[in-house]
Amino acid sequence: EAGVTQSPTHLIKTRGQQVTLRCSPISGHTSVYWYQQALGLGLQFLLWYDEGEERNRGNFPPRFSGRQFPNYSSELNVNALELEDSALYLCASSPSHLRDIQYFGAGTRLSVL
Amino acid sequence: QKEVEQNSGPLSVPEGAIASLNCTYSDRGSQSFFWYRQYSGKSPELIMSIYSNGDKEDGRFTAQLNKASQYVSLLIRDSQPSDSATYLCAVNMGVTGANSKLTFGKGITLSVRP
């Protein structure tokens, strides 16, 4: 069974640009979570999507947004990139009956120059 | 601000020893607790979950939870060099099913010396 897949693996952008990250959950999982892991800051919760709806949001500015598609895959969009957005972005998925149990993808490493 | 705190590392133990990793959390109403292992350059991997006070054992791993003290720990018995990784404590500080949100500690790096 395939795990959580994320693309791309690495991205290099410049300040002010926009970026879209993609995530495909484990088959049968309906919830998708996005986290930011910046150096020295640990894993920070960004967004939770379930059944196509945004269910919860972390303490991030509105330029961080996303959506979930009918097949439960998800996109994370970051507008007006800033240097401090450089981080590993991790996507996790969980089944609807066990939302606590989250399985992570390998992540997208974003570098903002 | 709801927080999860892990004792500062890194932690170094000899092969075969018991490694003890500790975590405290601020939200007294938290109900579910997790330990993730993250190898360098890799994504976090769930290794233990615990929901009730007391101990939960899985192979060489034992998770311990004390809700009154707002404390959760992970013991690794017979530590192996392959256990060398960063261990992340995570707590669900939302209402499970309605507001599910994991809050992670910053992690502690464990090094097991051969």
JSON list of C-alpha atoms in Angstrom, two decimals:
[
{"chain": "A", "resi": 1, "resn": "GLU", "atom": "CA", "xyz": [0.00, 0.00, 0.00]},
{"chain": "A", "resi": 2, "resn": "ALA", "atom": "CA", "xyz": [1.38, 3.40, -0.97]},
{"chain": "A", "resi": 3, "resn": "GLY", "atom": "CA", "xyz": [2.06, 5.88, 1.80]},
{"chain": "A", "resi": 4, "resn": "VAL", "atom": "CA", "xyz": [1.51, 9.61, 1.81]},
{"chain": "A", "resi": 5, "resn": "THR", "atom": "CA", "xyz": [3.15, 11.10, -1.26]},
{"chain": "A", "resi": 6, "resn": "GLN", "atom": "CA", "xyz": [4.26, 14.70, -1.65]},
{"chain": "A", "resi": 7, "resn": "SER", "atom": "CA", "xyz": [5.56, 16.67, -4.60]},
{"chain": "A", "resi": 8, "resn": "PRO", "atom": "CA", "xyz": [7.85, 18.23, -5.43]},
{"chain": "A", "resi": 9, "resn": "THR", "atom": "CA", "xyz": [10.69, 16.99, -3.22]},
{"chain": "A", "resi": 10, "resn": "HIS", "atom": "CA", "xyz": [12.61, 20.25, -3.35]},
{"chain": "A", "resi": 11, "resn": "LEU", "atom": "CA", "xyz": [11.80, 23.80, -4.44]},
{"chain": "A", "resi": 12, "resn": "ILE", "atom": "CA", "xyz": [13.82, 26.97, -4.70]},
{"chain": "A", "resi": 13, "resn": "LYS", "atom": "CA", "xyz": [11.93, 30.25, -4.93]},
{"chain": "A", "resi": 14, "resn": "THR", "atom": "CA", "xyz": [12.67, 33.93, -4.47]},
{"chain": "A", "resi": 15, "resn": "ARG", "atom": "CA", "xyz": [11.00, 36.39, -2.14]},
{"chain": "A", "resi": 16, "resn": "GLY", "atom": "CA", "xyz": [7.56, 37.51, -3.29]},
{"chain": "A", "resi": 17, "resn": "GLN", "atom": "CA", "xyz": [6.89, 34.47, -5.45]},
{"chain": "A", "resi": 18, "resn": "GLN", "atom": "CA", "xyz": [4.07, 32.01, -4.97]},
{"chain": "A", "resi": 19, "resn": "VAL", "atom": "CA", "xyz": [4.36, 28.24, -4.51]},
{"chain": "A", "resi": 20, "resn": "THR", "atom": "CA", "xyz": [2.01, 25.24, -4.59]},
{"chain": "A", "resi": 21, "resn": "LEU", "atom": "CA", "xyz": [2.79, 22.01, -2.79]},
{"chain": "A", "resi": 22, "resn": "ARG", "atom": "CA", "xyz": [0.88, 18.80, -3.37]},
{"chain": "A", "resi": 23, "resn": "CYS", "atom": "CA", "xyz": [-0.07, 15.83, -1.23]},
{"chain": "A", "resi": 24, "resn": "SER", "atom": "CA", "xyz": [-1.79, 12.51, -1.88]},
{"chain": "A", "resi": 25, "resn": "PRO", "atom": "CA", "xyz": [-3.03, 10.74, 1.26]},
{"chain": "A", "resi": 26, "resn": "ILE", "atom": "CA", "xyz": [-2.98, 7.04, 1.96]},
{"chain": "A", "resi": 27, "resn": "SER", "atom": "CA", "xyz": [-5.82, 5.31, 0.14]},
{"chain": "A", "resi": 28, "resn": "GLY", "atom": "CA", "xyz": [-8.94, 5.40, 2.31]},
{"chain": "A", "resi": 29, "resn": "HIS", "atom": "CA", "xyz": [-7.77, 8.33, 4.43]},
{"chain": "A", "resi": 30, "resn": "THR", "atom": "CA", "xyz": [-10.05, 11.36, 4.31]},
{"chain": "A", "resi": 31, "resn": "SER", "atom": "CA", "xyz": [-8.13, 13.80, 6.50]},
{"chain": "A", "resi": 32, "resn": "VAL", "atom": "CA", "xyz": [-5.04, 15.69, 5.36]},
{"chain": "A", "resi": 33, "resn": "TYR", "atom": "CA", "xyz": [-2.85, 17.81, 7.62]},
{"chain": "A", "resi": 34, "resn": "TRP", "atom": "CA", "xyz": [-0.10, 20.26, 6.71]},
{"chain": "A", "resi": 35, "resn": "TYR", "atom": "CA", "xyz": [2.83, 21.10, 8.98]},
{"chain": "A", "resi": 36, "resn": "GLN", "atom": "CA", "xyz": [5.83, 23.39, 8.70]},
{"chain": "A", "resi": 37, "resn": "GLN", "atom": "CA", "xyz": [9.14, 22.22, 10.15]},
{"chain": "A", "resi": 38, "resn": "ALA", "atom": "CA", "xyz": [11.56, 25.11, 10.23]},
{"chain": "A", "resi": 39, "resn": "LEU", "atom": "CA", "xyz": [15.04, 24.81, 11.67]},
{"chain": "A", "resi": 40, "resn": "GLY", "atom": "CA", "xyz": [14.97, 25.18, 15.44]},
{"chain": "A", "resi": 41, "resn": "LEU", "atom": "CA", "xyz": [11.20, 25.62, 15.63]},
{"chain": "A", "resi": 42, "resn": "GLY", "atom": "CA", "xyz": [9.89, 22.08, 15.51]},
{"chain": "A", "resi": 43, "resn": "LEU", "atom": "CA", "xyz": [6.75, 20.95, 13.75]},
{"chain": "A", "resi": 44, "resn": "GLN", "atom": "CA", "xyz": [4.13, 23.68, 13.51]},
{"chain": "A", "resi": 45, "resn": "PHE", "atom": "CA", "xyz": [0.54, 22.83, 12.58]},
{"chain": "A", "resi": 46, "resn": "LEU", "atom": "CA", "xyz": [-0.68, 24.70, 9.50]},
{"chain": "A", "resi": 47, "resn": "LEU", "atom": "CA", "xyz": [-3.98, 23.32, 8.24]},
{"chain": "A", "resi": 48, "resn": "TRP", "atom": "CA", "xyz": [-6.37, 20.37, 8.53]},
{"chain": "A", "resi": 49, "resn": "TYR", "atom": "CA", "xyz": [-8.71, 19.34, 5.72]},
{"chain": "A", "resi": 50, "resn": "ASP", "atom": "CA", "xyz": [-11.38, 16.69, 5.96]},
{"chain": "A", "resi": 51, "resn": "GLU", "atom": "CA", "xyz": [-14.02, 15.75, 3.40]},
{"chain": "A", "resi": 52, "resn": "GLY", "atom": "CA", "xyz": [-13.07, 18.76, 1.30]},
{"chain": "A", "resi": 53, "resn": "GLU", "atom": "CA", "xyz": [-13.50, 21.30, 4.10]},
{"chain": "A", "resi": 54, "resn": "GLU", "atom": "CA", "xyz": [-10.96, 23.26, 6.13]},
{"chain": "A", "resi": 55, "resn": "ARG", "atom": "CA", "xyz": [-11.49, 22.05, 9.73]},
{"chain": "A", "resi": 56, "resn": "ASN", "atom": "CA", "xyz": [-8.76, 23.78, 11.67]},
{"chain": "A", "resi": 57, "resn": "ARG", "atom": "CA", "xyz": [-5.98, 26.27, 11.10]},
{"chain": "A", "resi": 58, "resn": "GLY", "atom": "CA", "xyz": [-2.75, 27.04, 12.93]},
{"chain": "A", "resi": 59, "resn": "ASN", "atom": "CA", "xyz": [-1.28, 30.46, 13.73]},
{"chain": "A", "resi": 60, "resn": "PHE", "atom": "CA", "xyz": [-0.14, 31.31, 10.23]},
{"chain": "A", "resi": 61, "resn": "PRO", "atom": "CA", "xyz": [-1.01, 34.37, 8.08]},
{"chain": "A", "resi": 62, "resn": "PRO", "atom": "CA", "xyz": [-3.69, 34.14, 5.38]},
{"chain": "A", "resi": 63, "resn": "ARG", "atom": "CA", "xyz": [-1.07, 33.92, 2.65]},
{"chain": "A", "resi": 64, "resn": "PHE", "atom": "CA", "xyz": [-0.88, 30.25, 3.67]},
{"chain": "A", "resi": 65, "resn": "SER", "atom": "CA", "xyz": [-3.93, 28.55, 2.19]},
{"chain": "A", "resi": 66, "resn": "GLY", "atom": "CA", "xyz": [-4.94, 25.30, 0.66]},
{"chain": "A", "resi": 67, "resn": "ARG", "atom": "CA", "xyz": [-7.69, 23.05, -0.47]},
{"chain": "A", "resi": 68, "resn": "GLN", "atom": "CA", "xyz": [-8.71, 19.43, -0.61]},
{"chain": "A", "resi": 69, "resn": "PHE", "atom": "CA", "xyz": [-10.03, 17.80, -3.74]},
{"chain": "A", "resi": 70, "resn": "PRO", "atom": "CA", "xyz": [-12.85, 15.20, -4.09]},
{"chain": "A", "resi": 71, "resn": "ASN", "atom": "CA", "xyz": [-10.22, 12.42, -4.27]},
{"chain": "A", "resi": 72, "resn": "TYR", "atom": "CA", "xyz": [-8.89, 13.71, -0.88]},
{"chain": "A", "resi": 73, "resn": "SER", "atom": "CA", "xyz": [-5.59, 14.93, -2.29]},
{"chain": "A", "resi": 74, "resn": "SER", "atom": "CA", "xyz": [-4.59, 18.39, -1.17]},
{"chain": "A", "resi": 75, "resn": "GLU", "atom": "CA", "xyz": [-2.65, 21.47, -2.15]},
{"chain": "A", "resi": 76, "resn": "LEU", "atom": "CA", "xyz": [-0.89, 23.98, 0.05]},
{"chain": "A", "resi": 77, "resn": "ASN", "atom": "CA", "xyz": [-0.42, 27.44, -1.45]},
{"chain": "A", "resi": 78, "resn": "VAL", "atom": "CA", "xyz": [1.92, 30.05, -0.09]},
{"chain": "A", "resi": 79, "resn": "ASN", "atom": "CA", "xyz": [1.73, 33.55, -1.55]},
{"chain": "A", "resi": 80, "resn": "ALA", "atom": "CA", "xyz": [4.22, 36.42, -1.27]},
{"chain": "A", "resi": 81, "resn": "LEU", "atom": "CA", "xyz": [7.02, 34.17, -0.06]},
{"chain": "A", "resi": 82, "resn": "GLU", "atom": "CA", "xyz": [9.27, 35.45, 2.69]},
{"chain": "A", "resi": 83, "resn": "LEU", "atom": "CA", "xyz": [12.74, 34.24, 3.67]},
{"chain": "A", "resi": 84, "resn": "GLU", "atom": "CA", "xyz": [11.39, 32.74, 6.89]},
{"chain": "A", "resi": 85, "resn": "ASP", "atom": "CA", "xyz": [9.08, 30.47, 4.88]},
{"chain": "A", "resi": 86, "resn": "SER", "atom": "CA", "xyz": [12.13, 28.32, 4.13]},
{"chain": "A", "resi": 87, "resn": "ALA", "atom": "CA", "xyz": [11.33, 25.01, 5.78]},
{"chain": "A", "resi": 88, "resn": "LEU", "atom": "CA", "xyz": [10.33, 21.41, 5.32]},
{"chain": "A", "resi": 89, "resn": "TYR", "atom": "CA", "xyz": [6.60, 21.18, 4.64]},
{"chain": "A", "resi": 90, "resn": "LEU", "atom": "CA", "xyz": [5.09, 17.92, 5.76]},
{"chain": "A", "resi": 91, "resn": "CYS", "atom": "CA", "xyz": [1.75, 16.47, 4.85]},
{"chain": "A", "resi": 92, "resn": "ALA", "atom": "CA", "xyz": [0.07, 13.80, 6.96]},
{"chain": "A", "resi": 93, "resn": "SER", "atom": "CA", "xyz": [-3.12, 11.80, 6.51]},
{"chain": "A", "resi": 94, "resn": "SER", "atom": "CA", "xyz": [-5.43, 9.89, 8.79]},
{"chain": "A", "resi": 95, "resn": "PRO", "atom": "CA", "xyz": [-8.59, 7.81, 8.44]},
{"chain": "A", "resi": 96, "resn": "SER", "atom": "CA", "xyz": [-11.84, 9.46, 9.49]},
{"chain": "A", "resi": 97, "resn": "HIS", "atom": "CA", "xyz": [-12.37, 7.06, 12.41]},
{"chain": "A", "resi": 98, "resn": "LEU", "atom": "CA", "xyz": [-8.84, 7.53, 13.82]},
{"chain": "A", "resi": 99, "resn": "ARG", "atom": "CA", "xyz": [-7.98, 11.17, 13.27]},
{"chain": "A", "resi": 100, "resn": "ASP", "atom": "CA", "xyz": [-5.32, 11.13, 15.97]},
{"chain": "A", "resi": 101, "resn": "ILE", "atom": "CA", "xyz": [-3.21, 8.60, 14.08]},
{"chain": "A", "resi": 102, "resn": "GLN", "atom": "CA", "xyz": [-1.36, 10.61, 11.47]},
{"chain": "A", "resi": 103, "resn": "TYR", "atom": "CA", "xyz": [1.02, 9.21, 8.88]},
{"chain": "A", "resi": 104, "resn": "PHE", "atom": "CA", "xyz": [3.53, 11.56, 7.33]},
{"chain": "A", "resi": 105, "resn": "GLY", "atom": "CA", "xyz": [4.86, 11.96, 3.84]},
{"chain": "A", "resi": 106, "resn": "ALA", "atom": "CA", "xyz": [8.51, 12.60, 3.06]},
{"chain": "A", "resi": 107, "resn": "GLY", "atom": "CA", "xyz": [7.96, 16.34, 2.79]},
{"chain": "A", "resi": 108, "resn": "THR", "atom": "CA", "xyz": [8.80, 19.17, 0.42]},
{"chain": "A", "resi": 109, "resn": "ARG", "atom": "CA", "xyz": [11.91, 21.18, 1.19]},
{"chain": "A", "resi": 110, "resn": "LEU", "atom": "CA", "xyz": [11.28, 24.82, 0.28]},
{"chain": "A", "resi": 111, "resn": "SER", "atom": "CA", "xyz": [14.14, 27.29, 0.08]},
{"chain": "A", "resi": 112, "resn": "VAL", "atom": "CA", "xyz": [13.32, 30.99, -0.32]},
{"chain": "A", "resi": 113, "resn": "LEU", "atom": "CA", "xyz": [16.21, 33.15, -1.50]},
{"chain": "B", "resi": 1, "resn": "GLN", "atom": "CA", "xyz": [-0.51, 29.38, 24.24]},
{"chain": "B", "resi": 2, "resn": "LYS", "atom": "CA", "xyz": [-0.86, 25.62, 24.52]},
{"chain": "B", "resi": 3, "resn": "GLU", "atom": "CA", "xyz": [2.56, 24.02, 24.64]},
{"chain": "B", "resi": 4, "resn": "VAL", "atom": "CA", "xyz": [4.41, 20.74, 24.63]},
{"chain": "B", "resi": 5, "resn": "GLU", "atom": "CA", "xyz": [7.84, 20.79, 26.24]},
{"chain": "B", "resi": 6, "resn": "GLN", "atom": "CA", "xyz": [10.57, 18.21, 25.89]},
{"chain": "B", "resi": 7, "resn": "ASN", "atom": "CA", "xyz": [13.69, 18.19, 28.02]},
{"chain": "B", "resi": 8, "resn": "SER", "atom": "CA", "xyz": [16.65, 19.62, 26.21]},
{"chain": "B", "resi": 9, "resn": "GLY", "atom": "CA", "xyz": [19.10, 17.26, 24.59]},
{"chain": "B", "resi": 10, "resn": "PRO", "atom": "CA", "xyz": [20.93, 15.76, 23.03]},
{"chain": "B", "resi": 11, "resn": "LEU", "atom": "CA", "xyz": [20.76, 12.55, 25.00]},
{"chain": "B", "resi": 12, "resn": "SER", "atom": "CA", "xyz": [23.56, 10.00, 24.67]},
{"chain": "B", "resi": 13, "resn": "VAL", "atom": "CA", "xyz": [23.35, 6.47, 26.06]},
{"chain": "B", "resi": 14, "resn": "PRO", "atom": "CA", "xyz": [25.52, 3.37, 25.58]},
{"chain": "B", "resi": 15, "resn": "GLU", "atom": "CA", "xyz": [24.21, 0.45, 23.58]},
{"chain": "B", "resi": 16, "resn": "GLY", "atom": "CA", "xyz": [22.05, -1.83, 25.72]},
{"chain": "B", "resi": 17, "resn": "ALA", "atom": "CA", "xyz": [21.09, 0.91, 28.19]},
{"chain": "B", "resi": 18, "resn": "ILE", "atom": "CA", "xyz": [17.62, 2.33, 28.88]},
{"chain": "B", "resi": 19, "resn": "ALA", "atom": "CA", "xyz": [16.92, 5.68, 27.24]},
{"chain": "B", "resi": 20, "resn": "SER", "atom": "CA", "xyz": [14.33, 7.85, 29.03]},
{"chain": "B", "resi": 21, "resn": "LEU", "atom": "CA", "xyz": [12.64, 10.65, 27.09]},
{"chain": "B", "resi": 22, "resn": "ASN", "atom": "CA", "xyz": [10.32, 13.06, 28.86]},
{"chain": "B", "resi": 23, "resn": "CYS", "atom": "CA", "xyz": [7.57, 15.45, 27.82]},
{"chain": "B", "resi": 24, "resn": "THR", "atom": "CA", "xyz": [5.19, 17.83, 29.62]},
{"chain": "B", "resi": 25, "resn": "TYR", "atom": "CA", "xyz": [2.12, 19.55, 28.22]},
{"chain": "B", "resi": 26, "resn": "SER", "atom": "CA", "xyz": [0.12, 22.57, 29.23]},
{"chain": "B", "resi": 27, "resn": "ASP", "atom": "CA", "xyz": [-3.47, 21.66, 28.32]},
{"chain": "B", "resi": 28, "resn": "ARG", "atom": "CA", "xyz": [-4.99, 19.66, 31.19]},
{"chain": "B", "resi": 29, "resn": "GLY", "atom": "CA", "xyz": [-7.89, 18.56, 28.96]},
{"chain": "B", "resi": 30, "resn": "SER", "atom": "CA", "xyz": [-5.66, 16.74, 26.46]},
{"chain": "B", "resi": 31, "resn": "GLN", "atom": "CA", "xyz": [-6.74, 13.17, 25.80]},
{"chain": "B", "resi": 32, "resn": "SER", "atom": "CA", "xyz": [-4.31, 11.59, 23.35]},
{"chain": "B", "resi": 33, "resn": "PHE", "atom": "CA", "xyz": [-0.54, 11.45, 23.28]},
{"chain": "B", "resi": 34, "resn": "PHE", "atom": "CA", "xyz": [1.98, 10.23, 20.76]},
{"chain": "B", "resi": 35, "resn": "TRP", "atom": "CA", "xyz": [5.66, 9.61, 20.24]},
{"chain": "B", "resi": 36, "resn": "TYR", "atom": "CA", "xyz": [7.17, 9.98, 16.78]},
{"chain": "B", "resi": 37, "resn": "ARG", "atom": "CA", "xyz": [10.67, 9.04, 15.67]},
{"chain": "B", "resi": 38, "resn": "GLN", "atom": "CA", "xyz": [12.38, 11.14, 13.00]},
{"chain": "B", "resi": 39, "resn": "TYR", "atom": "CA", "xyz": [15.62, 10.03, 11.43]},
{"chain": "B", "resi": 40, "resn": "SER", "atom": "CA", "xyz": [17.80, 12.78, 10.00]},
{"chain": "B", "resi": 41, "resn": "GLY", "atom": "CA", "xyz": [16.41, 13.95, 6.67]},
{"chain": "B", "resi": 42, "resn": "LYS", "atom": "CA", "xyz": [13.33, 11.76, 6.97]},
{"chain": "B", "resi": 43, "resn": "SER", "atom": "CA", "xyz": [9.70, 12.31, 7.94]},
{"chain": "B", "resi": 44, "resn": "PRO", "atom": "CA", "xyz": [8.28, 11.56, 11.41]},
{"chain": "B", "resi": 45, "resn": "GLU", "atom": "CA", "xyz": [7.17, 7.97, 12.02]},
{"chain": "B", "resi": 46, "resn": "LEU", "atom": "CA", "xyz": [4.58, 7.12, 14.67]},
{"chain": "B", "resi": 47, "resn": "ILE", "atom": "CA", "xyz": [5.99, 4.63, 17.20]},
{"chain": "B", "resi": 48, "resn": "MET", "atom": "CA", "xyz": [3.64, 4.86, 20.21]},
{"chain": "B", "resi": 49, "resn": "SER", "atom": "CA", "xyz": [0.24, 6.21, 21.15]},
{"chain": "B", "resi": 50, "resn": "ILE", "atom": "CA", "xyz": [-1.23, 6.33, 24.66]},
{"chain": "B", "resi": 51, "resn": "TYR", "atom": "CA", "xyz": [-4.61, 7.50, 25.89]},
{"chain": "B", "resi": 52, "resn": "SER", "atom": "CA", "xyz": [-4.94, 6.29, 29.52]},
{"chain": "B", "resi": 53, "resn": "ASN", "atom": "CA", "xyz": [-2.89, 6.82, 32.64]},
{"chain": "B", "resi": 54, "resn": "GLY", "atom": "CA", "xyz": [-0.24, 4.19, 33.23]},
{"chain": "B", "resi": 55, "resn": "ASP", "atom": "CA", "xyz": [2.17, 2.27, 31.04]},
{"chain": "B", "resi": 56, "resn": "LYS", "atom": "CA", "xyz": [1.81, 0.92, 27.52]},
{"chain": "B", "resi": 57, "resn": "GLU", "atom": "CA", "xyz": [4.44, -1.47, 26.22]},
{"chain": "B", "resi": 58, "resn": "ASP", "atom": "CA", "xyz": [5.29, -2.36, 22.62]},
{"chain": "B", "resi": 59, "resn": "GLY", "atom": "CA", "xyz": [8.44, -4.40, 22.22]},
{"chain": "B", "resi": 60, "resn": "ARG", "atom": "CA", "xyz": [11.39, -2.44, 23.56]},
{"chain": "B", "resi": 61, "resn": "PHE", "atom": "CA", "xyz": [9.29, 0.74, 23.86]},
{"chain": "B", "resi": 62, "resn": "THR", "atom": "CA", "xyz": [7.18, 1.74, 26.88]},
{"chain": "B", "resi": 63, "resn": "ALA", "atom": "CA", "xyz": [5.08, 4.89, 26.97]},
{"chain": "B", "resi": 64, "resn": "GLN", "atom": "CA", "xyz": [4.05, 6.25, 30.36]},
{"chain": "B", "resi": 65, "resn": "LEU", "atom": "CA", "xyz": [1.26, 8.77, 30.95]},
{"chain": "B", "resi": 66, "resn": "ASN", "atom": "CA", "xyz": [0.38, 10.73, 34.08]},
{"chain": "B", "resi": 67, "resn": "LYS", "atom": "CA", "xyz": [-2.46, 13.15, 33.34]},
{"chain": "B", "resi": 68, "resn": "ALA", "atom": "CA", "xyz": [-2.48, 14.60, 36.86]},
{"chain": "B", "resi": 69, "resn": "SER", "atom": "CA", "xyz": [1.14, 15.69, 36.43]},
{"chain": "B", "resi": 70, "resn": "GLN", "atom": "CA", "xyz": [0.63, 16.45, 32.71]},
{"chain": "B", "resi": 71, "resn": "TYR", "atom": "CA", "xyz": [3.58, 14.26, 31.90]},
{"chain": "B", "resi": 72, "resn": "VAL", "atom": "CA", "xyz": [4.26, 11.64, 29.25]},
{"chain": "B", "resi": 73, "resn": "SER", "atom": "CA", "xyz": [7.47, 9.69, 28.77]},
{"chain": "B", "resi": 74, "resn": "LEU", "atom": "CA", "xyz": [9.02, 7.13, 26.46]},
{"chain": "B", "resi": 75, "resn": "LEU", "atom": "CA", "xyz": [11.40, 4.45, 27.67]},
{"chain": "B", "resi": 76, "resn": "ILE", "atom": "CA", "xyz": [13.55, 2.55, 25.19]},
{"chain": "B", "resi": 77, "resn": "ARG", "atom": "CA", "xyz": [15.02, -0.62, 26.64]},
{"chain": "B", "resi": 78, "resn": "ASP", "atom": "CA", "xyz": [18.14, -2.33, 25.28]},
{"chain": "B", "resi": 79, "resn": "SER", "atom": "CA", "xyz": [18.92, 0.75, 23.18]},
{"chain": "B", "resi": 80, "resn": "GLN", "atom": "CA", "xyz": [20.46, 0.05, 19.78]},
{"chain": "B", "resi": 81, "resn": "PRO", "atom": "CA", "xyz": [22.49, 2.32, 17.49]},
{"chain": "B", "resi": 82, "resn": "SER", "atom": "CA", "xyz": [19.53, 2.16, 15.09]},
{"chain": "B", "resi": 83, "resn": "ASP", "atom": "CA", "xyz": [17.46, 3.98, 17.74]},
{"chain": "B", "resi": 84, "resn": "SER", "atom": "CA", "xyz": [19.61, 7.08, 17.18]},
{"chain": "B", "resi": 85, "resn": "ALA", "atom": "CA", "xyz": [17.11, 9.67, 15.96]},
{"chain": "B", "resi": 86, "resn": "THR", "atom": "CA", "xyz": [15.07, 12.66, 17.07]},
{"chain": "B", "resi": 87, "resn": "TYR", "atom": "CA", "xyz": [12.03, 11.76, 19.15]},
{"chain": "B", "resi": 88, "resn": "LEU", "atom": "CA", "xyz": [9.01, 14.04, 18.98]},
{"chain": "B", "resi": 89, "resn": "CYS", "atom": "CA", "xyz": [6.29, 14.15, 21.61]},
{"chain": "B", "resi": 90, "resn": "ALA", "atom": "CA", "xyz": [2.87, 15.12, 20.24]},
{"chain": "B", "resi": 91, "resn": "VAL", "atom": "CA", "xyz": [-0.36, 15.92, 22.08]},
{"chain": "B", "resi": 92, "resn": "ASN", "atom": "CA", "xyz": [-3.83, 16.34, 20.64]},
{"chain": "B", "resi": 93, "resn": "MET", "atom": "CA", "xyz": [-5.02, 19.53, 22.29]},
{"chain": "B", "resi": 94, "resn": "GLY", "atom": "CA", "xyz": [-8.27, 19.67, 20.38]},
{"chain": "B", "resi": 95, "resn": "VAL", "atom": "CA", "xyz": [-11.42, 17.67, 20.90]},
{"chain": "B", "resi": 96, "resn": "THR", "atom": "CA", "xyz": [-10.76, 14.49, 18.98]},
{"chain": "B", "resi": 97, "resn": "GLY", "atom": "CA", "xyz": [-12.97, 14.26, 15.94]},
{"chain": "B", "resi": 98, "resn": "ALA", "atom": "CA", "xyz": [-14.09, 17.87, 16.16]},
{"chain": "B", "resi": 99, "resn": "ASN", "atom": "CA", "xyz": [-10.99, 19.93, 16.39]},
{"chain": "B", "resi": 100, "resn": "SER", "atom": "CA", "xyz": [-8.17, 17.48, 15.86]},
{"chain": "B", "resi": 101, "resn": "LYS", "atom": "CA", "xyz": [-4.81, 19.20, 16.01]},
{"chain": "B", "resi": 102, "resn": "LEU", "atom": "CA", "xyz": [-1.48, 17.77, 17.11]},
{"chain": "B", "resi": 103, "resn": "THR", "atom": "CA", "xyz": [0.90, 20.03, 18.98]},
{"chain": "B", "resi": 104, "resn": "PHE", "atom": "CA", "xyz": [4.49, 18.83, 18.81]},
{"chain": "B", "resi": 105, "resn": "GLY", "atom": "CA", "xyz": [7.41, 19.36, 21.11]},
{"chain": "B", "resi": 106, "resn": "LYS", "atom": "CA", "xyz": [10.68, 20.48, 19.57]},
{"chain": "B", "resi": 107, "resn": "GLY", "atom": "CA", "xyz": [12.08, 16.98, 19.90]},
{"chain": "B", "resi": 108, "resn": "ILE", "atom": "CA", "xyz": [15.05, 15.45, 21.61]},
{"chain": "B", "resi": 109, "resn": "THR", "atom": "CA", "xyz": [17.93, 13.89, 19.73]},
{"chain": "B", "resi": 110, "resn": "LEU", "atom": "CA", "xyz": [19.02, 10.49, 21.03]},
{"chain": "B", "resi": 111, "resn": "SER", "atom": "CA", "xyz": [22.42, 9.06, 20.24]},
{"chain": "B", "resi": 112, "resn": "VAL", "atom": "CA", "xyz": [23.17, 5.43, 21.12]},
{"chain": "B", "resi": 113, "resn": "ARG", "atom": "CA", "xyz": [26.91, 4.75, 21.40]},
{"chain": "B", "resi": 114, "resn": "PRO", "atom": "CA", "xyz": [28.07, 1.28, 20.20]}
]
